[in-house]
Amino acid sequence: MNDTNRTTKGRVLSGMRPTGKLHLGNYVGALRNWVNLQNEYDCFFFIADWHALTTDYADTRMVKQNSLEVILDYLAAGLDPERSTLFIQSHVPQHAELHLLFSLITPLGWLERVPTYKEQRENIKDKDLGTYGFLGYPLLQSADILIYSPSCDLPESERKLLVPVGEDQVAHVELTREVARRFNQFYQPKGAGAVVSGVAATVFAEPQPLKTPTPKLPGTDGRKMSKSYGNTILLSEPEPSLRQKLKTMVTDPARVRRTDPGDPDKCPVGDLHKIFSSQETMAKVYEGCRSAGIGCIECKGWAADSLWNELAPLQERRKKYEANPRLAWDILEEGSKKARGVAEATMQQARDAANLSWEYEPPAQSAAEGK
Ligand code: SF4
């Protein structure tokens, strides 16, 4: 029995691609929730460098630098290596081994029908995504999750595996559940661990989506905040530049003149207020905007104040690691080592079930010899 892979709390798994410095969209959509989840669960948060290569394989020069930027932002946001395991995906090669095993049993149709696969093949024209790796990336995600299944000799009720997702991503977890079921149908644990609490054991726990709030966060041009639109505000944005970006942010188109009333519910700046401002400020914004009692410049100043209130402590924490990035890298190395221990414990159970264990087994006597 391997204790490495036991947890009394539910286990949470999630990651981000190393795209460089993170922005407010990454923070509000995921990172801020992860920080809260650390209090309740056994959390594993990783930097998905192999995933970056599923689309950006042609030029990998920035992968490592970008990974470092992401860990700086993880730590700045409050992910705590004492409570969460922070690691780099490619430093835990068991993810790749499990991905291979899954690729052997997964019907092609399951991958071809993943909505983001079709969508991205159609929308991304500047890269050749007709690769085996790109088709298989959802399966790599399944391996990323299932490799952290709590040990198969635990009762099912104690094998909670959770994936934090926004409402629109629940479907992504479903493929992983299907893959887990398929593997579990083909291959079962052997020996002492074959039956747990009177029930046939399974190698992989089926993960559950953990729905987390993902409020609408517009970029400076009013569209969804995204690096590819060039409309982001970084978590590490210096205060003067943050204030400047807010000044140029689009507003409710109905407010053409200072005397025109507007509606914060139709304004990207209003969306920022809803996430970052106090109720008191919100009340002033609604009243002042709808009565044309305030100008947009003043309102944007308040939004910048609220935003800076949230970001200043993050940037303060970031400074220590910026001054000595090796500290952050050491945290990743330590986390990767711990993750390898857990992942290897799962992988041993998976290999064993699929008759690929590394244990010596003497040749079976043939029927003829037995006579
Ligand atoms: S006053 Fe504020 S909420 Fe109203 S349109 Fe201007 S920026 Fe937007």
Tab-separated table of C-alpha atoms and ligand atoms in Angstrom:
chain	number	residue	atom	x	y	z
A	1	MET	CA	0.000	0.000	0.000
A	2	ASN	CA	1.393	3.369	-0.943
A	3	ASP	CA	0.742	6.264	1.421
A	4	THR	CA	2.081	8.881	-1.021
A	5	ASN	CA	-1.212	8.955	-2.803
A	6	ARG	CA	-3.579	9.322	0.145
A	7	THR	CA	-5.435	12.410	1.108
A	8	THR	CA	-8.160	13.011	3.638
A	9	LYS	CA	-9.321	16.145	1.838
A	10	GLY	CA	-10.573	16.206	-1.715
A	11	ARG	CA	-7.870	16.776	-4.273
A	12	VAL	CA	-7.962	19.714	-6.673
A	13	LEU	CA	-6.045	19.883	-9.921
A	14	SER	CA	-5.612	22.742	-12.372
A	15	GLY	CA	-3.001	24.467	-14.509
A	16	MET	CA	-2.245	27.294	-16.920
A	17	ARG	CA	-0.167	27.490	-20.033
A	18	PRO	CA	3.048	29.490	-19.724
A	19	THR	CA	2.087	32.509	-21.792
A	20	GLY	CA	4.234	35.006	-19.849
A	21	LYS	CA	2.968	37.527	-17.331
A	22	LEU	CA	-0.615	36.833	-16.235
A	23	HIS	CA	-3.397	39.374	-16.583
A	24	LEU	CA	-6.551	40.274	-14.680
A	25	GLY	CA	-8.588	37.828	-16.770
A	26	ASN	CA	-6.402	34.928	-15.590
A	27	TYR	CA	-6.725	36.205	-12.042
A	28	VAL	CA	-10.492	36.678	-11.881
A	29	GLY	CA	-11.219	33.605	-14.019
A	30	ALA	CA	-9.025	31.165	-12.097
A	31	LEU	CA	-6.137	32.236	-9.908
A	32	ARG	CA	-8.195	34.097	-7.320
A	33	ASN	CA	-10.402	31.014	-6.874
A	34	TRP	CA	-7.386	28.730	-6.563
A	35	VAL	CA	-6.050	30.855	-3.712
A	36	ASN	CA	-9.295	30.238	-1.789
A	37	LEU	CA	-9.385	26.518	-2.606
A	38	GLN	CA	-6.048	26.008	-0.864
A	39	ASN	CA	-7.774	26.403	2.500
A	40	GLU	CA	-10.039	23.446	1.926
A	41	TYR	CA	-8.400	20.969	-0.419
A	42	ASP	CA	-5.191	19.149	-1.263
A	43	CYS	CA	-4.302	21.336	-4.265
A	44	PHE	CA	-2.010	20.653	-7.226
A	45	PHE	CA	-1.448	23.653	-9.510
A	46	PHE	CA	0.877	23.343	-12.465
A	47	ILE	CA	2.413	25.185	-15.381
A	48	ALA	CA	1.321	23.400	-18.535
A	49	ASP	CA	4.455	23.703	-20.667
A	50	TRP	CA	3.682	20.657	-22.824
A	51	HIS	CA	0.301	22.179	-23.575
A	52	ALA	CA	2.027	25.338	-24.806
A	53	LEU	CA	3.781	23.170	-27.391
A	54	THR	CA	0.522	21.740	-28.744
A	55	THR	CA	0.061	25.046	-30.565
A	56	ASP	CA	3.441	26.836	-30.286
A	57	TYR	CA	5.760	23.969	-31.106
A	58	ALA	CA	7.683	25.811	-33.823
A	59	ASP	CA	9.415	28.240	-31.493
A	60	THR	CA	9.998	27.153	-27.913
A	61	ARG	CA	12.622	29.730	-26.953
A	62	MET	CA	10.355	31.521	-24.472
A	63	VAL	CA	8.764	28.515	-22.741
A	64	LYS	CA	11.067	28.471	-19.750
A	65	GLN	CA	11.102	32.251	-19.284
A	66	ASN	CA	7.328	32.327	-19.558
A	67	SER	CA	7.028	29.532	-16.998
A	68	LEU	CA	9.076	31.596	-14.597
A	69	GLU	CA	6.781	34.595	-15.130
A	70	VAL	CA	3.762	32.415	-14.386
A	71	ILE	CA	5.187	31.050	-11.142
A	72	LEU	CA	6.014	34.620	-10.046
A	73	ASP	CA	2.366	35.545	-10.603
A	74	TYR	CA	1.114	32.358	-8.896
A	75	LEU	CA	3.146	33.244	-5.813
A	76	ALA	CA	2.247	36.939	-5.997
A	77	ALA	CA	-1.457	36.066	-6.104
A	78	GLY	CA	-1.093	34.059	-2.907
A	79	LEU	CA	-0.611	30.436	-3.957
A	80	ASP	CA	1.314	29.053	-1.047
A	81	PRO	CA	3.852	26.237	-1.498
A	82	GLU	CA	3.194	25.170	2.099
A	83	ARG	CA	-0.420	24.402	1.264
A	84	SER	CA	-0.369	23.662	-2.489
A	85	THR	CA	1.891	21.619	-4.718
A	86	LEU	CA	3.181	23.954	-7.449
A	87	PHE	CA	4.984	22.260	-10.317
A	88	ILE	CA	5.914	22.143	-13.996
A	89	GLN	CA	4.040	19.591	-16.073
A	90	SER	CA	7.015	18.350	-18.097
A	91	HIS	CA	9.004	17.730	-14.914
A	92	VAL	CA	6.518	15.012	-14.041
A	93	PRO	CA	6.994	12.613	-16.974
A	94	GLN	CA	4.262	10.305	-15.658
A	95	HIS	CA	1.751	12.707	-17.274
A	96	ALA	CA	3.209	11.739	-20.656
A	97	GLU	CA	3.229	8.024	-19.911
A	98	LEU	CA	-0.415	8.087	-18.899
A	99	HIS	CA	-1.267	10.193	-21.955
A	100	LEU	CA	0.248	7.462	-24.119
A	101	LEU	CA	-1.727	4.756	-22.345
A	102	PHE	CA	-4.936	6.746	-22.796
A	103	SER	CA	-4.163	7.418	-26.462
A	104	LEU	CA	-4.084	3.648	-27.025
A	105	ILE	CA	-7.655	3.160	-25.795
A	106	THR	CA	-9.438	6.365	-26.820
A	107	PRO	CA	-11.575	6.317	-29.979
A	108	LEU	CA	-10.589	9.053	-32.441
A	109	GLY	CA	-14.184	10.287	-32.630
A	110	TRP	CA	-14.134	11.328	-28.976
A	111	LEU	CA	-11.301	13.754	-29.717
A	112	GLU	CA	-12.574	14.972	-33.058
A	113	ARG	CA	-15.861	16.035	-31.494
A	114	VAL	CA	-14.275	18.194	-28.747
A	115	PRO	CA	-15.749	21.649	-29.546
A	116	THR	CA	-12.534	23.615	-28.906
A	117	TYR	CA	-10.647	21.337	-31.315
A	118	LYS	CA	-12.919	22.172	-34.246
A	119	GLU	CA	-13.152	25.811	-33.267
A	120	GLN	CA	-9.412	26.351	-33.037
A	121	ARG	CA	-8.675	24.417	-36.249
A	122	GLU	CA	-11.031	26.809	-38.009
A	123	ASN	CA	-9.934	30.032	-36.282
A	124	ILE	CA	-6.161	29.703	-35.970
A	125	LYS	CA	-4.779	30.103	-39.472
A	126	ASP	CA	-1.208	31.213	-38.780
A	127	LYS	CA	-0.091	27.820	-37.394
A	128	ASP	CA	-0.400	24.316	-38.729
A	129	LEU	CA	-2.542	22.588	-36.123
A	130	GLY	CA	-2.994	19.437	-38.185
A	131	THR	CA	-0.774	17.585	-35.737
A	132	TYR	CA	-1.239	14.456	-33.687
A	133	GLY	CA	-0.360	16.424	-30.521
A	134	PHE	CA	-3.015	19.066	-31.101
A	135	LEU	CA	-5.759	16.500	-31.649
A	136	GLY	CA	-4.603	14.732	-28.492
A	137	TYR	CA	-4.341	17.730	-26.170
A	138	PRO	CA	-7.679	17.085	-24.421
A	139	LEU	CA	-6.394	13.614	-23.641
A	140	LEU	CA	-3.218	15.086	-22.183
A	141	GLN	CA	-5.547	17.167	-20.002
A	142	SER	CA	-7.293	13.975	-18.927
A	143	ALA	CA	-3.930	12.478	-17.986
A	144	ASP	CA	-3.015	15.695	-16.118
A	145	ILE	CA	-6.100	15.241	-13.973
A	146	LEU	CA	-6.373	11.476	-13.556
A	147	ILE	CA	-2.713	10.957	-12.645
A	148	TYR	CA	-3.684	12.602	-9.318
A	149	SER	CA	-6.541	10.167	-8.593
A	150	PRO	CA	-6.319	9.309	-4.917
A	151	SER	CA	-5.149	5.734	-4.333
A	152	CYS	CA	-7.410	2.961	-5.662
A	153	ASP	CA	-7.372	1.102	-2.337
A	154	LEU	CA	-9.361	3.904	-0.702
A	155	PRO	CA	-13.158	3.609	-0.541
A	156	GLU	CA	-14.788	5.487	-3.429
A	157	SER	CA	-16.273	8.072	-1.046
A	158	GLU	CA	-12.744	9.137	-0.059
A	159	ARG	CA	-11.425	9.528	-3.598
A	160	LYS	CA	-12.628	13.018	-4.330
A	161	LEU	CA	-10.912	14.496	-7.397
A	162	LEU	CA	-12.041	17.996	-8.356
A	163	VAL	CA	-11.364	20.280	-11.296
A	164	PRO	CA	-12.205	23.989	-10.853
A	165	VAL	CA	-14.018	25.216	-13.959
A	166	GLY	CA	-16.279	28.034	-15.046
A	167	GLU	CA	-19.848	27.187	-16.116
A	168	ASP	CA	-18.852	26.972	-19.801
A	169	GLN	CA	-16.056	24.460	-19.245
A	170	VAL	CA	-18.002	21.712	-17.505
A	171	ALA	CA	-18.041	19.712	-20.771
A	172	HIS	CA	-14.226	19.492	-20.716
A	173	VAL	CA	-14.341	17.425	-17.546
A	174	GLU	CA	-16.843	15.033	-19.143
A	175	LEU	CA	-14.262	13.654	-21.618
A	176	THR	CA	-11.951	12.905	-18.701
A	177	ARG	CA	-14.735	11.046	-16.921
A	178	GLU	CA	-15.392	8.983	-20.070
A	179	VAL	CA	-11.694	8.156	-20.430
A	180	ALA	CA	-11.507	7.097	-16.764
A	181	ARG	CA	-14.549	4.842	-17.214
A	182	ARG	CA	-13.111	3.251	-20.349
A	183	PHE	CA	-9.768	2.514	-18.726
A	184	ASN	CA	-11.480	1.158	-15.603
A	185	GLN	CA	-13.636	-1.135	-17.752
A	186	PHE	CA	-10.649	-2.640	-19.582
A	187	TYR	CA	-8.208	-2.914	-16.678
A	188	GLN	CA	-8.785	-3.552	-12.987
A	189	PRO	CA	-6.494	-3.448	-9.960
A	190	LYS	CA	-5.122	-6.845	-8.967
A	191	GLY	CA	-4.373	-8.734	-5.766
A	192	ALA	CA	-5.114	-7.267	-2.356
A	193	GLY	CA	-6.408	-3.980	-3.794
A	194	ALA	CA	-8.920	-5.588	-6.187
A	195	VAL	CA	-11.852	-5.194	-3.811
A	196	VAL	CA	-12.305	-2.252	-1.430
A	197	SER	CA	-15.109	-2.246	1.151
A	198	GLY	CA	-16.778	-5.109	-0.721
A	199	VAL	CA	-16.770	-3.250	-4.055
A	200	ALA	CA	-14.538	-3.923	-7.093
A	201	ALA	CA	-11.823	-1.254	-7.073
A	202	THR	CA	-10.999	1.020	-10.021
A	203	VAL	CA	-7.668	2.585	-10.926
A	204	PHE	CA	-9.059	6.042	-11.676
A	205	ALA	CA	-11.528	8.119	-9.690
A	206	GLU	CA	-13.995	9.984	-11.907
A	207	PRO	CA	-13.320	13.707	-11.467
A	208	GLN	CA	-16.067	16.190	-10.695
A	209	PRO	CA	-16.219	19.762	-11.966
A	210	LEU	CA	-15.930	22.260	-9.135
A	211	LYS	CA	-17.890	25.224	-10.392
A	212	THR	CA	-16.203	28.478	-9.488
A	213	PRO	CA	-17.472	32.012	-10.052
A	214	THR	CA	-16.067	33.605	-13.208
A	215	PRO	CA	-17.431	37.140	-13.462
A	216	LYS	CA	-17.323	38.927	-16.799
A	217	LEU	CA	-14.030	40.757	-17.106
A	218	PRO	CA	-13.677	42.976	-20.165
A	219	GLY	CA	-10.370	44.200	-21.553
A	220	THR	CA	-9.628	47.874	-22.130
A	221	ASP	CA	-11.426	47.781	-25.507
A	222	GLY	CA	-14.561	46.178	-24.042
A	223	ARG	CA	-13.927	42.755	-25.592
A	224	LYS	CA	-12.981	39.725	-23.483
A	225	MET	CA	-9.568	40.333	-21.898
A	226	SER	CA	-7.038	38.333	-23.891
A	227	LYS	CA	-3.383	38.619	-24.855
A	228	SER	CA	-4.247	38.125	-28.492
A	229	TYR	CA	-6.473	41.253	-28.462
A	230	GLY	CA	-3.766	43.417	-26.832
A	231	ASN	CA	-6.321	44.701	-24.298
A	232	THR	CA	-4.946	43.312	-21.049
A	233	ILE	CA	-4.099	44.759	-17.664
A	234	LEU	CA	-1.317	42.701	-16.087
A	235	LEU	CA	-1.217	41.599	-12.480
A	236	SER	CA	2.230	43.172	-12.430
A	237	GLU	CA	1.089	46.357	-14.203
A	238	PRO	CA	2.831	49.369	-12.577
A	239	GLU	CA	0.379	51.831	-11.034
A	240	PRO	CA	0.946	54.711	-13.515
A	241	SER	CA	0.425	52.441	-16.492
A	242	LEU	CA	-2.655	50.855	-14.865
A	243	ARG	CA	-4.190	54.309	-14.399
A	244	GLN	CA	-3.319	55.261	-17.975
A	245	LYS	CA	-4.952	52.105	-19.359
A	246	LEU	CA	-8.104	52.755	-17.349
A	247	LYS	CA	-8.245	56.321	-18.719
A	248	THR	CA	-8.411	55.052	-22.287
A	249	MET	CA	-10.882	52.259	-21.517
A	250	VAL	CA	-14.106	52.268	-23.545
A	251	THR	CA	-17.336	53.222	-21.736
A	252	ASP	CA	-21.094	53.011	-22.240
A	253	PRO	CA	-21.514	54.243	-25.837
A	254	ALA	CA	-24.659	56.147	-24.757
A	255	ARG	CA	-22.485	58.632	-22.830
A	256	VAL	CA	-21.221	60.696	-25.705
A	257	ARG	CA	-21.269	64.000	-23.839
A	258	ARG	CA	-20.626	64.651	-20.164
A	259	THR	CA	-24.319	65.576	-19.753
A	260	ASP	CA	-25.607	62.265	-21.255
A	261	PRO	CA	-26.702	59.760	-18.600
A	262	GLY	CA	-25.190	56.267	-18.863
A	263	ASP	CA	-25.628	52.798	-17.425
A	264	PRO	CA	-22.836	50.964	-15.539
A	265	ASP	CA	-24.473	47.665	-16.578
A	266	LYS	CA	-23.613	48.502	-20.193
A	267	CYS	CA	-20.114	49.784	-19.487
A	268	PRO	CA	-16.848	47.787	-19.250
A	269	VAL	CA	-15.656	50.149	-16.486
A	270	GLY	CA	-18.878	49.286	-14.626
A	271	ASP	CA	-17.924	45.579	-14.922
A	272	LEU	CA	-14.562	46.326	-13.307
A	273	HIS	CA	-16.294	48.192	-10.473
A	274	LYS	CA	-18.575	45.197	-9.857
A	275	ILE	CA	-15.564	42.960	-9.304
A	276	PHE	CA	-13.188	45.235	-7.434
A	277	SER	CA	-15.102	48.158	-5.855
A	278	SER	CA	-16.837	48.388	-2.492
A	279	GLN	CA	-20.637	48.609	-2.263
A	280	GLU	CA	-20.271	52.217	-1.264
A	281	THR	CA	-18.315	53.086	-4.424
A	282	MET	CA	-20.732	51.024	-6.522
A	283	ALA	CA	-23.655	53.053	-5.169
A	284	LYS	CA	-21.873	56.296	-6.137
A	285	VAL	CA	-21.152	54.904	-9.610
A	286	TYR	CA	-24.759	53.855	-10.289
A	287	GLU	CA	-26.197	57.104	-8.983
A	288	GLY	CA	-23.632	59.379	-10.629
A	289	CYS	CA	-23.609	57.606	-14.002
A	290	ARG	CA	-27.373	57.321	-14.393
A	291	SER	CA	-27.928	60.967	-13.425
A	292	ALA	CA	-24.892	62.244	-15.352
A	293	GLY	CA	-23.757	63.621	-12.006
A	294	ILE	CA	-20.215	62.309	-12.492
A	295	GLY	CA	-17.939	62.248	-15.503
A	296	CYS	CA	-16.341	59.101	-16.854
A	297	ILE	CA	-12.850	60.350	-15.967
A	298	GLU	CA	-13.814	60.575	-12.298
A	299	CYS	CA	-15.507	57.163	-12.396
A	300	LYS	CA	-12.436	55.591	-14.033
A	301	GLY	CA	-10.280	57.122	-11.295
A	302	TRP	CA	-12.357	55.283	-8.687
A	303	ALA	CA	-12.067	52.040	-10.658
A	304	ALA	CA	-8.282	52.486	-10.810
A	305	ASP	CA	-8.207	53.048	-7.020
A	306	SER	CA	-10.171	49.843	-6.376
A	307	LEU	CA	-8.027	47.852	-8.761
A	308	TRP	CA	-4.815	49.164	-7.293
A	309	ASN	CA	-6.071	48.244	-3.785
A	310	GLU	CA	-6.301	44.638	-4.967
A	311	LEU	CA	-3.047	44.570	-6.940
A	312	ALA	CA	-0.697	46.482	-4.615
A	313	PRO	CA	-0.318	43.610	-2.092
A	314	LEU	CA	0.219	41.127	-4.958
A	315	GLN	CA	2.965	43.277	-6.423
A	316	GLU	CA	4.542	43.633	-3.003
A	317	ARG	CA	4.726	39.821	-2.682
A	318	ARG	CA	6.076	39.527	-6.221
A	319	LYS	CA	9.070	41.784	-5.475
A	320	LYS	CA	10.847	39.186	-3.337
A	321	TYR	CA	10.748	36.632	-6.152
A	322	GLU	CA	11.516	39.157	-8.880
A	323	ALA	CA	14.667	40.073	-6.997
A	324	ASN	CA	15.611	36.401	-6.700
A	325	PRO	CA	13.776	34.252	-9.293
A	326	ARG	CA	15.824	31.237	-8.247
A	327	LEU	CA	13.648	31.106	-5.100
A	328	ALA	CA	10.566	30.646	-7.270
A	329	TRP	CA	12.303	28.038	-9.429
A	330	ASP	CA	13.302	26.102	-6.292
A	331	ILE	CA	9.647	26.057	-5.237
A	332	LEU	CA	8.742	24.562	-8.615
A	333	GLU	CA	11.473	21.940	-8.340
A	334	GLU	CA	10.360	20.965	-4.853
A	335	GLY	CA	6.724	20.810	-5.979
A	336	SER	CA	7.619	18.779	-9.078
A	337	LYS	CA	9.412	16.265	-6.871
A	338	LYS	CA	6.343	15.866	-4.672
A	339	ALA	CA	4.045	15.629	-7.708
A	340	ARG	CA	6.277	12.919	-9.220
A	341	GLY	CA	5.854	10.859	-6.041
A	342	VAL	CA	2.064	11.007	-6.220
A	343	ALA	CA	1.958	10.545	-10.006
A	344	GLU	CA	4.273	7.533	-9.857
A	345	ALA	CA	2.070	5.878	-7.222
A	346	THR	CA	-0.924	6.202	-9.589
A	347	MET	CA	1.133	5.115	-12.568
A	348	GLN	CA	2.222	1.946	-10.766
A	349	GLN	CA	-1.418	1.048	-10.207
A	350	ALA	CA	-2.249	1.811	-13.849
A	351	ARG	CA	0.711	-0.211	-15.205
A	352	ASP	CA	-0.088	-3.094	-12.930
A	353	ALA	CA	-3.743	-3.164	-13.997
A	354	ALA	CA	-2.773	-3.063	-17.703
A	355	ASN	CA	-0.212	-5.895	-17.217
A	356	LEU	CA	2.709	-3.540	-17.790
A	357	SER	CA	4.162	-3.591	-14.287
A	358	TRP	CA	7.945	-3.579	-13.895
A	359	GLU	CA	7.836	-6.562	-11.499
A	360	TYR	CA	9.412	-9.818	-12.653
A	361	GLU	CA	6.907	-12.584	-13.220
A	362	PRO	CA	8.113	-16.152	-13.879
A	363	PRO	CA	7.010	-17.734	-17.175
A	364	ALA	CA	3.582	-19.338	-16.915
A	365	GLN	CA	3.584	-23.089	-17.460
A	366	SER	CA	2.144	-23.929	-20.836
A	367	ALA	CA	-0.770	-26.345	-20.988
A	368	ALA	CA	1.461	-28.975	-22.671
A	369	GLU	CA	4.096	-28.794	-19.919
A	370	GLY	CA	1.451	-29.140	-17.267
A	371	LYS	CA	0.281	-32.548	-18.596
B	1	SF4	S1	-19.674	57.009	-15.525
B	1	SF4	FE1	-18.508	55.144	-15.178
B	1	SF4	S2	-19.980	53.466	-15.465
B	1	SF4	FE2	-20.884	55.336	-16.343
B	1	SF4	S3	-20.321	55.225	-18.524
B	1	SF4	FE3	-18.781	56.490	-17.479
B	1	SF4	S4	-17.166	55.029	-16.977
B	1	SF4	FE4	-18.983	53.842	-17.428
